[in-house]
Amino acid sequence: GNRPLLEQAGAWIPGLTDKPADRPKAQETYRQADALFEQAKDAQGEERRSLFRKAAKKYSAAGKLWRSSYLEQDAMFMAAESYFFAEDYPKAENQYVKLVKEYPRTRWQDQVDRRRMEIGHYWLQFPDKFYNVNFTDNKRPLNDTENHGKRVLEKMRLDSPTSRLADDVTMEIANTEFKRENWPEALDAYRDLITVYPDSPHQFDAHFLGAKSALLAYQGAQYTSEPLDQAEKLLSQMVKQFSDKSQENKDQIREMIAEVKFRKAERLYEESQYRANRQEYNAAKIYADNILENYEDTPFADKARDIV
C-alpha cells in the first residue's frame, strides 16, 4: 500500500499510462473494420470513399484497444491503406508516418515505402504557390502541394535509408530539383545517390545528370571552379564505369567534356590576362603555359601563345 500509484500492478491513470488492453474487443473491432474495407472495395465513387474512411476509423479504434501489439501495427497500416484508397492522401501519409515512427522495423515497410513514393510523386506534379489554398481536393494538402511531395520523399530517405526504394526516392528528389533548375541541390542529390547506393540501376543517369547539373551550376570565371571540378570527375568516372551507355550517349558526353575544358581554359586565360595587366609577366606566363599544356584544343590556346 505504500508503493507510488504508478508502480502498483495494473494501475491505469488516464493521460499517464496506457489503458489496459481489451484484446477480444480489439479483435472484434478489427474484424468489423475488415468487413467495411471489403465492402468499400466493391463500391464505386463517393460511396467507396465513404466506406474506406469508415474502415480507417474502425482500424484506428481497434489499434487503440490493444496498444504495442501486432494488432495495433496491422491496424495502423490498414488505416493508412484505407485513407489511401479513399484518396485522402494527406491523411494516408500521416498514418504511414505514424506507423513507421511507432514500429521502426515494421513488416509493412516495403509497402509503406511504395505508397509514400506514389503520394510524393503525385504531389510533385502540382507546382502551386504557398498561398493558393486547396479546400476542394482531398488528394492534396491545403497548400504548397509540390513542396509537400518533396518533403514526403526527403522524410522517406530519413525514415528508411536502407529500404529497397531508397535509391529511387533519392533519384526522384534529384530529378525534381533538376526540373526546378535548382542545380546545386540537384547535384548534391545525384552525388548522394552515387555514393550511398553504388549498386543502384540509376548510377549512369545520376552521373550523367549530375555532370549536367554541375555545368549548369557553374556561374563563371569570377566564381568558384568547384562545379567544373565536380563535372569533370563525374564525366571521367562515367566513361570508365559505363562504357556501353557512354557510347550510346557519346555526342552529349563529348559536348560536356568540351565545355569543361573550355571553361577551365577560360579561367586560366582570365587569370593570365589579369596578371599581365598588373605587369606580373612571370605569373601570366605560368597560366598561359598551363593552357598550352592542358587545353591545346580550346580557342584560348592561340590567345595564350600571344602572352607567352
Short mmCIF file of C-alpha atoms in Angstrom, two decimals:
data_model
loop_
_atom_site.label_atom_id
_atom_site.label_comp_id
_atom_site.label_asym_id
_atom_site.label_seq_id
_atom_site.Cartn_x
_atom_site.Cartn_y
_atom_site.Cartn_z
CA GLY A 1 0.00 0.00 0.00
CA ASN A 2 3.00 2.31 0.38
CA ARG A 3 4.18 2.00 -3.25
CA PRO A 4 3.64 5.01 -5.54
CA LEU A 5 0.46 4.72 -7.52
CA LEU A 6 2.23 4.37 -10.90
CA GLU A 7 4.09 1.29 -9.69
CA GLN A 8 1.02 -0.55 -8.49
CA ALA A 9 0.25 -3.52 -10.71
CA GLY A 10 -2.38 -2.78 -13.31
CA ALA A 11 -2.94 0.82 -12.26
CA TRP A 12 -4.37 2.92 -15.07
CA ILE A 13 -4.10 6.68 -14.85
CA PRO A 14 -5.73 8.49 -17.79
CA GLY A 15 -3.18 10.54 -19.69
CA LEU A 16 -0.19 8.95 -17.96
CA THR A 17 -0.38 5.21 -18.54
CA ASP A 18 -1.87 3.11 -21.36
CA LYS A 19 -5.36 1.81 -20.88
CA PRO A 20 -5.32 -1.96 -20.17
CA ALA A 21 -5.60 -3.96 -23.40
CA ASP A 22 -9.05 -5.24 -24.30
CA ARG A 23 -7.95 -7.96 -26.71
CA PRO A 24 -11.33 -9.54 -27.53
CA LYS A 25 -12.86 -6.11 -28.24
CA ALA A 26 -9.78 -5.08 -30.29
CA GLN A 27 -10.07 -8.24 -32.41
CA GLU A 28 -13.82 -7.79 -32.89
CA THR A 29 -13.38 -4.12 -33.90
CA TYR A 30 -10.62 -5.14 -36.32
CA ARG A 31 -12.97 -7.71 -37.91
CA GLN A 32 -15.63 -5.01 -38.33
CA ALA A 33 -13.02 -2.76 -39.99
CA ASP A 34 -12.05 -5.60 -42.35
CA ALA A 35 -15.71 -6.05 -43.31
CA LEU A 36 -16.02 -2.34 -44.15
CA PHE A 37 -12.77 -2.49 -46.13
CA GLU A 38 -14.08 -5.41 -48.23
CA GLN A 39 -17.40 -3.63 -48.80
CA ALA A 40 -15.54 -0.50 -49.91
CA LYS A 41 -13.52 -2.47 -52.48
CA ASP A 42 -16.75 -3.45 -54.27
CA ALA A 43 -18.32 0.04 -54.11
CA GLN A 44 -17.93 2.94 -56.53
CA GLY A 45 -17.48 6.71 -56.38
CA GLU A 46 -18.38 8.62 -53.23
CA GLU A 47 -19.85 5.51 -51.52
CA ARG A 48 -16.49 3.75 -51.96
CA ARG A 49 -14.56 6.67 -50.45
CA SER A 50 -17.02 6.96 -47.57
CA LEU A 51 -16.73 3.24 -46.70
CA PHE A 52 -12.93 3.37 -46.82
CA ARG A 53 -12.99 6.35 -44.43
CA LYS A 54 -15.24 4.42 -42.03
CA ALA A 55 -12.89 1.44 -42.26
CA ALA A 56 -9.92 3.71 -41.44
CA LYS A 57 -11.63 4.97 -38.27
CA LYS A 58 -12.54 1.42 -37.22
CA TYR A 59 -8.96 0.21 -37.71
CA SER A 60 -7.67 3.13 -35.62
CA ALA A 61 -10.18 2.32 -32.88
CA ALA A 62 -9.10 -1.35 -32.91
CA GLY A 63 -5.43 -0.41 -32.57
CA LYS A 64 -6.11 1.84 -29.58
CA LEU A 65 -7.80 -1.05 -27.74
CA TRP A 66 -4.57 -3.08 -27.77
CA ARG A 67 -1.51 -0.86 -27.72
CA SER A 68 2.02 -2.05 -28.64
CA SER A 69 0.78 -5.24 -30.27
CA TYR A 70 0.91 -6.93 -33.65
CA LEU A 71 -2.78 -5.98 -33.99
CA GLU A 72 -2.06 -2.27 -33.45
CA GLN A 73 0.74 -2.40 -36.04
CA ASP A 74 -1.56 -4.04 -38.61
CA ALA A 75 -4.42 -1.69 -37.71
CA MET A 76 -2.23 1.38 -38.25
CA PHE A 77 -1.16 0.05 -41.64
CA MET A 78 -4.73 -0.79 -42.69
CA ALA A 79 -5.99 2.62 -41.53
CA ALA A 80 -3.35 4.22 -43.76
CA GLU A 81 -4.31 1.94 -46.66
CA SER A 82 -7.99 2.79 -46.18
CA TYR A 83 -7.26 6.53 -46.38
CA PHE A 84 -5.06 5.87 -49.43
CA PHE A 85 -7.90 4.09 -51.26
CA ALA A 86 -10.34 6.79 -50.11
CA GLU A 87 -7.91 9.13 -51.96
CA ASP A 88 -7.36 11.14 -48.77
CA TYR A 89 -3.63 11.26 -49.44
CA PRO A 90 -2.62 13.74 -46.69
CA LYS A 91 -4.36 11.56 -44.05
CA ALA A 92 -2.83 8.41 -45.54
CA GLU A 93 0.66 9.93 -45.45
CA ASN A 94 0.18 10.96 -41.79
CA GLN A 95 -0.85 7.40 -40.92
CA TYR A 96 2.11 5.82 -42.75
CA VAL A 97 4.48 8.20 -40.94
CA LYS A 98 2.88 7.35 -37.58
CA LEU A 99 3.28 3.62 -38.26
CA VAL A 100 6.98 3.93 -39.16
CA LYS A 101 7.56 6.07 -36.07
CA GLU A 102 5.80 3.63 -33.70
CA TYR A 103 7.19 0.48 -35.36
CA PRO A 104 10.55 1.39 -36.96
CA ARG A 105 11.11 -2.17 -38.22
CA THR A 106 7.55 -2.78 -39.32
CA ARG A 107 6.92 -5.77 -41.56
CA TRP A 108 4.92 -3.41 -43.79
CA GLN A 109 7.96 -1.26 -44.60
CA ASP A 110 8.23 -2.07 -48.34
CA GLN A 111 4.52 -1.48 -48.92
CA VAL A 112 4.62 1.75 -46.89
CA ASP A 113 7.58 2.99 -48.95
CA ARG A 114 5.79 2.22 -52.21
CA ARG A 115 2.66 4.08 -51.13
CA ARG A 116 4.54 7.11 -49.81
CA MET A 117 6.52 7.26 -53.03
CA GLU A 118 3.27 7.23 -55.03
CA ILE A 119 1.87 10.05 -52.90
CA GLY A 120 5.07 12.10 -53.09
CA HIS A 121 5.29 11.56 -56.84
CA TYR A 122 1.65 12.59 -57.31
CA TRP A 123 2.05 15.81 -55.27
CA LEU A 124 5.20 16.80 -57.15
CA GLN A 125 3.03 17.35 -60.24
CA PHE A 126 1.36 20.41 -58.65
CA PRO A 127 3.72 23.39 -58.58
CA ASP A 128 1.17 25.59 -56.82
CA LYS A 129 2.01 28.63 -54.75
CA PHE A 130 2.10 28.53 -50.96
CA TYR A 131 -0.79 31.00 -50.72
CA ASN A 132 -3.10 29.02 -53.07
CA VAL A 133 -5.26 27.25 -50.51
CA ASN A 134 -6.92 23.99 -51.56
CA PHE A 135 -10.33 23.27 -49.97
CA THR A 136 -11.76 21.04 -52.68
CA ASP A 137 -9.31 18.22 -53.44
CA ASN A 138 -8.81 15.59 -50.71
CA LYS A 139 -5.90 14.12 -52.66
CA ARG A 140 -3.81 17.20 -51.95
CA PRO A 141 -2.69 19.12 -48.85
CA LEU A 142 -4.18 22.51 -48.02
CA ASN A 143 -1.42 24.34 -49.90
CA ASP A 144 2.10 24.09 -51.33
CA THR A 145 1.45 20.63 -52.81
CA GLU A 146 4.73 20.28 -54.71
CA ASN A 147 6.84 21.08 -51.63
CA HIS A 148 4.78 18.62 -49.59
CA GLY A 149 5.66 15.99 -52.21
CA LYS A 150 9.33 16.81 -51.90
CA ARG A 151 9.15 16.63 -48.09
CA VAL A 152 7.47 13.21 -48.25
CA LEU A 153 10.39 11.87 -50.30
CA GLU A 154 13.02 13.51 -48.10
CA LYS A 155 11.36 12.12 -44.97
CA MET A 156 11.27 8.66 -46.55
CA ARG A 157 15.03 8.81 -47.01
CA LEU A 158 15.45 9.65 -43.32
CA ASP A 159 12.91 7.06 -42.12
CA SER A 160 14.26 4.14 -44.14
CA PRO A 161 17.66 4.87 -45.74
CA THR A 162 18.25 1.17 -46.42
CA SER A 163 14.87 0.31 -47.90
CA ARG A 164 14.58 -1.16 -51.39
CA LEU A 165 13.20 2.10 -52.72
CA ALA A 166 15.75 4.41 -51.08
CA ASP A 167 17.73 4.90 -54.28
CA ASP A 168 14.51 5.52 -56.30
CA VAL A 169 13.49 8.15 -53.75
CA THR A 170 16.90 9.83 -53.91
CA MET A 171 16.75 9.87 -57.72
CA GLU A 172 13.25 11.34 -57.64
CA ILE A 173 14.44 14.13 -55.30
CA ALA A 174 17.41 14.83 -57.58
CA ASN A 175 15.24 14.89 -60.71
CA THR A 176 12.74 17.21 -59.02
CA GLU A 177 15.49 19.70 -58.20
CA PHE A 178 16.82 19.36 -61.76
CA LYS A 179 13.38 20.15 -63.23
CA ARG A 180 13.10 23.14 -60.90
CA GLU A 181 16.52 24.30 -62.14
CA ASN A 182 17.96 24.16 -58.61
CA TRP A 183 21.28 22.97 -59.99
CA PRO A 184 23.42 22.84 -56.80
CA GLU A 185 20.66 20.92 -54.93
CA ALA A 186 20.24 18.53 -57.87
CA LEU A 187 24.00 17.94 -57.98
CA ASP A 188 24.08 17.19 -54.24
CA ALA A 189 21.26 14.64 -54.56
CA TYR A 190 22.83 12.90 -57.60
CA ARG A 191 26.14 12.70 -55.75
CA ASP A 192 24.33 11.25 -52.73
CA LEU A 193 22.88 8.52 -54.89
CA ILE A 194 26.27 7.76 -56.48
CA THR A 195 27.99 7.47 -53.08
CA VAL A 196 25.32 5.81 -50.94
CA TYR A 197 23.77 3.39 -53.46
CA PRO A 198 26.65 2.05 -55.60
CA ASP A 199 24.53 -0.88 -56.88
CA SER A 200 21.58 1.27 -57.95
CA PRO A 201 20.37 0.91 -61.55
CA HIS A 202 20.21 4.75 -61.56
CA GLN A 203 24.02 5.06 -61.36
CA PHE A 204 24.62 6.01 -65.01
CA ASP A 205 21.78 8.56 -65.07
CA ALA A 206 22.96 10.04 -61.77
CA HIS A 207 26.47 10.53 -63.20
CA PHE A 208 25.13 11.95 -66.47
CA LEU A 209 22.58 14.34 -64.92
CA GLY A 210 24.97 15.15 -62.06
CA ALA A 211 27.58 16.32 -64.58
CA LYS A 212 24.91 18.36 -66.40
CA SER A 213 23.77 19.90 -63.10
CA ALA A 214 27.36 20.77 -62.20
CA LEU A 215 27.91 22.56 -65.51
CA LEU A 216 24.63 24.45 -65.11
CA ALA A 217 25.56 25.34 -61.52
CA TYR A 218 28.82 26.96 -62.70
CA GLN A 219 28.49 30.75 -62.56
CA GLY A 220 31.54 31.95 -64.44
CA ALA A 221 35.26 32.70 -64.13
CA GLN A 222 34.73 35.14 -61.23
CA TYR A 223 33.23 32.37 -59.12
CA THR A 224 34.47 29.06 -57.69
CA SER A 225 35.65 26.33 -60.05
CA GLU A 226 34.19 23.60 -57.84
CA PRO A 227 31.20 22.80 -60.11
CA LEU A 228 33.62 22.33 -63.04
CA ASP A 229 35.78 20.00 -60.93
CA GLN A 230 32.68 18.01 -59.99
CA ALA A 231 31.53 17.79 -63.61
CA GLU A 232 34.99 16.64 -64.72
CA LYS A 233 35.13 13.98 -62.01
CA LEU A 234 31.64 12.64 -62.81
CA LEU A 235 32.31 12.53 -66.56
CA SER A 236 35.61 10.73 -66.04
CA GLN A 237 34.00 8.13 -63.69
CA MET A 238 31.07 7.67 -66.04
CA VAL A 239 33.20 6.95 -69.13
CA LYS A 240 35.29 4.42 -67.16
CA GLN A 241 32.43 2.64 -65.37
CA PHE A 242 29.72 2.63 -68.04
CA SER A 243 31.48 2.28 -71.37
CA ASP A 244 28.42 0.87 -73.22
CA LYS A 245 25.98 3.52 -72.05
CA SER A 246 28.61 6.23 -72.52
CA GLN A 247 28.99 5.08 -76.11
CA GLU A 248 25.21 5.39 -76.62
CA ASN A 249 25.34 8.99 -75.34
CA LYS A 250 28.75 9.85 -76.76
CA ASP A 251 27.76 13.10 -78.51
CA GLN A 252 26.30 14.70 -75.40
CA ILE A 253 29.16 13.44 -73.24
CA ARG A 254 31.72 14.80 -75.72
CA GLU A 255 29.94 18.18 -75.59
CA MET A 256 30.06 18.23 -71.79
CA ILE A 257 33.75 17.28 -71.70
CA ALA A 258 34.46 20.04 -74.26
CA GLU A 259 32.54 22.56 -72.14
CA VAL A 260 34.52 21.66 -69.00
CA LYS A 261 37.79 22.15 -70.93
CA PHE A 262 36.59 25.43 -72.44
CA ARG A 263 35.52 26.82 -69.05
CA LYS A 264 38.76 25.73 -67.33
CA ALA A 265 40.89 27.26 -70.11
CA GLU A 266 38.80 30.44 -69.91
CA ARG A 267 39.54 30.71 -66.18
CA LEU A 268 43.28 30.34 -66.78
CA TYR A 269 43.23 32.89 -69.59
CA GLU A 270 41.35 35.46 -67.49
CA GLU A 271 43.83 34.95 -64.65
CA SER A 272 46.74 35.23 -67.08
CA GLN A 273 45.38 38.49 -68.51
CA TYR A 274 44.78 39.88 -65.03
CA ARG A 275 48.44 39.16 -64.13
CA ALA A 276 49.72 40.65 -67.40
CA ASN A 277 47.69 43.84 -66.79
CA ARG A 278 49.38 44.13 -63.41
CA GLN A 279 52.73 43.64 -65.18
CA GLU A 280 53.26 40.32 -63.32
CA TYR A 281 54.59 38.74 -66.51
CA ASN A 282 56.10 35.61 -64.95
CA ALA A 283 52.81 34.74 -63.28
CA ALA A 284 50.91 35.49 -66.52
CA LYS A 285 53.26 33.15 -68.41
CA ILE A 286 52.65 30.30 -65.92
CA TYR A 287 48.88 30.47 -66.53
CA ALA A 288 49.37 30.72 -70.31
CA ASP A 289 51.73 27.70 -70.27
CA ASN A 290 49.09 25.75 -68.35
CA ILE A 291 46.59 26.44 -71.16
CA LEU A 292 49.04 25.28 -73.84
CA GLU A 293 49.89 22.15 -71.87
CA ASN A 294 46.37 21.04 -70.88
CA TYR A 295 43.90 22.84 -73.13
CA GLU A 296 45.62 23.00 -76.52
CA ASP A 297 42.33 22.10 -78.24
CA THR A 298 40.42 25.15 -76.95
CA PRO A 299 40.14 28.62 -78.58
CA PHE A 300 42.24 30.01 -75.69
CA ALA A 301 45.42 28.24 -76.86
CA ASP A 302 46.11 30.83 -79.62
CA LYS A 303 45.47 33.68 -77.19
CA ALA A 304 47.82 32.06 -74.67
CA ARG A 305 50.61 31.98 -77.31
CA ASP A 306 50.37 35.78 -77.60
CA ILE A 307 51.02 36.09 -73.86
CA VAL A 308 53.91 33.61 -73.88
#
